[in-house]
Structures are given as structure tokens and as C-alpha cells.
């Protein structure tokens, strides 16, 4: 019960910082003691969280975004320091404002959780919009998971105007990096049609890639699509998959 109350209070603090995503700076020039940072990373990996927390605090206060991310994570999960959501969010915001993609995604996820805790539709939308803004910033830096989150937001109209076309754009960005969930969801878009143009060849192609990665539901969906395809369609889908793997092997 106490954990839930503390989490709620921390989430409420987020709206104090609403709009910070608009002020994000990237490429901040900071002077960081790299030796201390390396020692902190080693301690974290052992793990010796208490030592890591002490060392990361030094480099985080010097402005190092990576250290701020780790401190935020450690306070959020109580690793070597007391579990403290307010302090965790403080450090997450510090790093996110410097353009740290992992922190931007974390904040986006926290805002998403917070939106589900709101009773009013206006408040829900405000939190979802802030969630989308942070996730979009991480996605623009090439983080596949963030790109998938952005695609989901566009598909469902979470904090942004609904757009199947934009959902496909962002699903594709993540899918082309090999992100299995995005490959699956892109297959669904192509198979379902509706606002988005139905294409059995691409539906089969993306389901096939997700299935090869080990998704059993993608394999079932691929077989469903297969029943509606012509021999020519099947040949095209197989060639797409062959070209895909050939291109990845060349990299």
C-alpha cells in the first residue's frame, strides 16, 4: 500500500515538470571525471550498488547524463539506495533534458502509467501527450523500442492525433532494426487494412520475420495470410524475406 501511495505522489510531481520536453538540450558539453565514471560502471556491474551510487552521484553532479540515468534507475528500484521515486524522477529528468534517449523513454513510460491513474479525460490526455513527446524524442534518436511506442501512440491516438499512416512509418523504423514486436504490428496493419491499404505480400513478409524471431502468434498469422495469397504473392513475399536477410548479412 505504501509503495502505491509513494508511486502516486511521484507521478503527480511529473506535471510540475510538464513542458520540459520542449526545453530538451542535446550535445551538452560537460566536464566529467571519466575515471570515476568507469569505476562506477564497474561497481554497478559487480554488482556493488552502494559503491556505484556514491560514485555515480559525483559524476551525475558534474552533469553526466549516463550517470544521471543510472542514479534515477537505482533510486527507482532501490538499488544500493533507498527506494525514492521523487529522487528517481529528478535524475531521470536531468538526463532526459540533455537528450539521453533511455531517460526520455523512461519518462515517456512513467507519464503513460500516470495517465492511467487519472480519472478526468482532460488529465489523461495531458499525461498521454507528455508521454508521447518524450517517447518521440527517444524515437528520433533511433531507439527501436521508443519508435514502437510512438507507432502505438499514432495507431491508438494516445496523446496525438490518430494516424495509421504515421503508425506504419514508426513501426517500420523499429521493424527494420529487427524489433520483433514492431514487425508483428506492421504485419497486422498490412493484413487488417481499413484506413491503411491492405497488402497481403507485406503482411506475410513482416509476420514471417517476427515468426523467424520466435513469435508463435506471428507464425499463426503468417499461415492465415498465406491462405488468401496467390502463388505470385507468395513468391514476392519470399523474395522480400530473402533480400532482407541478404542485406543484413552484408552489414
PDB file of C-alpha atoms in Angstrom, residues 98-180:
ATOM      1  CA  UNK A  98      20.310  16.571 -22.045  1.00  0.00           C
ATOM      2  CA  UNK A  99      18.919  14.319 -24.764  1.00  0.00           C
ATOM      3  CA  UNK A 100      19.621  10.966 -23.086  1.00  0.00           C
ATOM      4  CA  UNK A 101      17.381   8.606 -25.079  1.00  0.00           C
ATOM      5  CA  UNK A 102      16.948   5.933 -22.390  1.00  0.00           C
ATOM      6  CA  UNK A 103      15.760   8.523 -19.887  1.00  0.00           C
ATOM      7  CA  UNK A 104      13.431  10.087 -22.409  1.00  0.00           C
ATOM      8  CA  UNK A 105      11.833   6.695 -22.986  1.00  0.00           C
ATOM      9  CA  UNK A 106      11.627   6.002 -19.240  1.00  0.00           C
ATOM     10  CA  UNK A 107       9.889   9.326 -18.664  1.00  0.00           C
ATOM     11  CA  UNK A 108       7.513   8.612 -21.520  1.00  0.00           C
ATOM     12  CA  UNK A 109       6.641   5.293 -19.913  1.00  0.00           C
ATOM     13  CA  UNK A 110       6.171   6.888 -16.486  1.00  0.00           C
ATOM     14  CA  UNK A 111       3.844   9.527 -17.933  1.00  0.00           C
ATOM     15  CA  UNK A 112       1.904   6.728 -19.636  1.00  0.00           C
ATOM     16  CA  UNK A 113       1.475   4.943 -16.293  1.00  0.00           C
ATOM     17  CA  UNK A 114       0.416   8.224 -14.720  1.00  0.00           C
ATOM     18  CA  UNK A 115      -2.224   8.770 -17.405  1.00  0.00           C
ATOM     19  CA  UNK A 116      -3.915   5.525 -16.399  1.00  0.00           C
ATOM     20  CA  UNK A 117      -4.156   6.774 -12.821  1.00  0.00           C
ATOM     21  CA  UNK A 118      -6.141   9.876 -13.772  1.00  0.00           C
ATOM     22  CA  UNK A 119      -9.929   9.997 -13.545  1.00  0.00           C
ATOM     23  CA  UNK A 120     -10.606  13.019 -15.756  1.00  0.00           C
ATOM     24  CA  UNK A 121     -10.338  12.715 -19.536  1.00  0.00           C
ATOM     25  CA  UNK A 122      -8.525  16.068 -19.812  1.00  0.00           C
ATOM     26  CA  UNK A 123      -5.886  14.991 -17.298  1.00  0.00           C
ATOM     27  CA  UNK A 124      -5.475  11.640 -19.014  1.00  0.00           C
ATOM     28  CA  UNK A 125      -4.890  13.374 -22.344  1.00  0.00           C
ATOM     29  CA  UNK A 126      -2.370  15.803 -20.819  1.00  0.00           C
ATOM     30  CA  UNK A 127      -0.298  12.945 -19.394  1.00  0.00           C
ATOM     31  CA  UNK A 128      -0.529  10.928 -22.616  1.00  0.00           C
ATOM     32  CA  UNK A 129       0.556  13.945 -24.630  1.00  0.00           C
ATOM     33  CA  UNK A 130       3.607  14.422 -22.407  1.00  0.00           C
ATOM     34  CA  UNK A 131       4.310  10.697 -22.671  1.00  0.00           C
ATOM     35  CA  UNK A 132       4.207  10.895 -26.455  1.00  0.00           C
ATOM     36  CA  UNK A 133       6.508  13.928 -26.527  1.00  0.00           C
ATOM     37  CA  UNK A 134       9.249  12.190 -24.532  1.00  0.00           C
ATOM     38  CA  UNK A 135       8.925   8.917 -26.428  1.00  0.00           C
ATOM     39  CA  UNK A 136       9.104  10.761 -29.743  1.00  0.00           C
ATOM     40  CA  UNK A 137      12.364  12.398 -28.679  1.00  0.00           C
ATOM     41  CA  UNK A 138      13.881   8.999 -27.878  1.00  0.00           C
ATOM     42  CA  UNK A 139      12.493   7.555 -31.113  1.00  0.00           C
ATOM     43  CA  UNK A 140      14.077  10.312 -33.175  1.00  0.00           C
ATOM     44  CA  UNK A 141      17.450   9.187 -31.824  1.00  0.00           C
ATOM     45  CA  UNK A 142      16.886   5.755 -33.355  1.00  0.00           C
ATOM     46  CA  UNK A 143      15.818   3.751 -30.294  1.00  0.00           C
ATOM     47  CA  UNK A 144      13.695   0.896 -31.677  1.00  0.00           C
ATOM     48  CA  UNK A 145      11.602   0.370 -28.552  1.00  0.00           C
ATOM     49  CA  UNK A 146      10.757   4.085 -28.451  1.00  0.00           C
ATOM     50  CA  UNK A 147       9.866   4.025 -32.154  1.00  0.00           C
ATOM     51  CA  UNK A 148       7.481   1.168 -31.415  1.00  0.00           C
ATOM     52  CA  UNK A 149       5.899   3.142 -28.567  1.00  0.00           C
ATOM     53  CA  UNK A 150       5.425   6.143 -30.869  1.00  0.00           C
ATOM     54  CA  UNK A 151       3.833   3.916 -33.502  1.00  0.00           C
ATOM     55  CA  UNK A 152       1.402   2.531 -30.907  1.00  0.00           C
ATOM     56  CA  UNK A 153       0.503   6.081 -29.904  1.00  0.00           C
ATOM     57  CA  UNK A 154      -0.278   7.034 -33.504  1.00  0.00           C
ATOM     58  CA  UNK A 155      -2.265   3.866 -34.084  1.00  0.00           C
ATOM     59  CA  UNK A 156      -4.411   4.374 -30.980  1.00  0.00           C
ATOM     60  CA  UNK A 157      -4.465   8.166 -30.731  1.00  0.00           C
ATOM     61  CA  UNK A 158      -2.654   8.242 -27.395  1.00  0.00           C
ATOM     62  CA  UNK A 159      -1.558  11.844 -26.823  1.00  0.00           C
ATOM     63  CA  UNK A 160      -1.514  12.555 -30.554  1.00  0.00           C
ATOM     64  CA  UNK A 161      -3.993  12.552 -33.430  1.00  0.00           C
ATOM     65  CA  UNK A 162      -4.686   9.006 -34.625  1.00  0.00           C
ATOM     66  CA  UNK A 163      -2.950   8.133 -37.890  1.00  0.00           C
ATOM     67  CA  UNK A 164      -2.478   4.637 -39.310  1.00  0.00           C
ATOM     68  CA  UNK A 165      -0.056   6.026 -41.878  1.00  0.00           C
ATOM     69  CA  UNK A 166       2.177   7.553 -39.205  1.00  0.00           C
ATOM     70  CA  UNK A 167       1.867   4.367 -37.154  1.00  0.00           C
ATOM     71  CA  UNK A 168       3.191   2.415 -40.145  1.00  0.00           C
ATOM     72  CA  UNK A 169       6.092   4.845 -40.583  1.00  0.00           C
ATOM     73  CA  UNK A 170       7.256   4.359 -36.993  1.00  0.00           C
ATOM     74  CA  UNK A 171       6.516   0.632 -36.857  1.00  0.00           C
ATOM     75  CA  UNK A 172       8.671   0.283 -39.956  1.00  0.00           C
ATOM     76  CA  UNK A 173      11.562   2.229 -38.411  1.00  0.00           C
ATOM     77  CA  UNK A 174      11.595  -0.173 -35.466  1.00  0.00           C
ATOM     78  CA  UNK A 175      10.863  -3.258 -37.573  1.00  0.00           C
ATOM     79  CA  UNK A 176      13.775  -2.530 -39.890  1.00  0.00           C
ATOM     80  CA  UNK A 177      16.045  -2.645 -36.853  1.00  0.00           C
ATOM     81  CA  UNK A 178      14.788  -6.166 -36.170  1.00  0.00           C
ATOM     82  CA  UNK A 179      12.400  -5.208 -33.363  1.00  0.00           C
ATOM     83  CA  UNK A 180      10.087  -8.221 -33.270  1.00  0.00           C
TER      84      UNK A 180
END
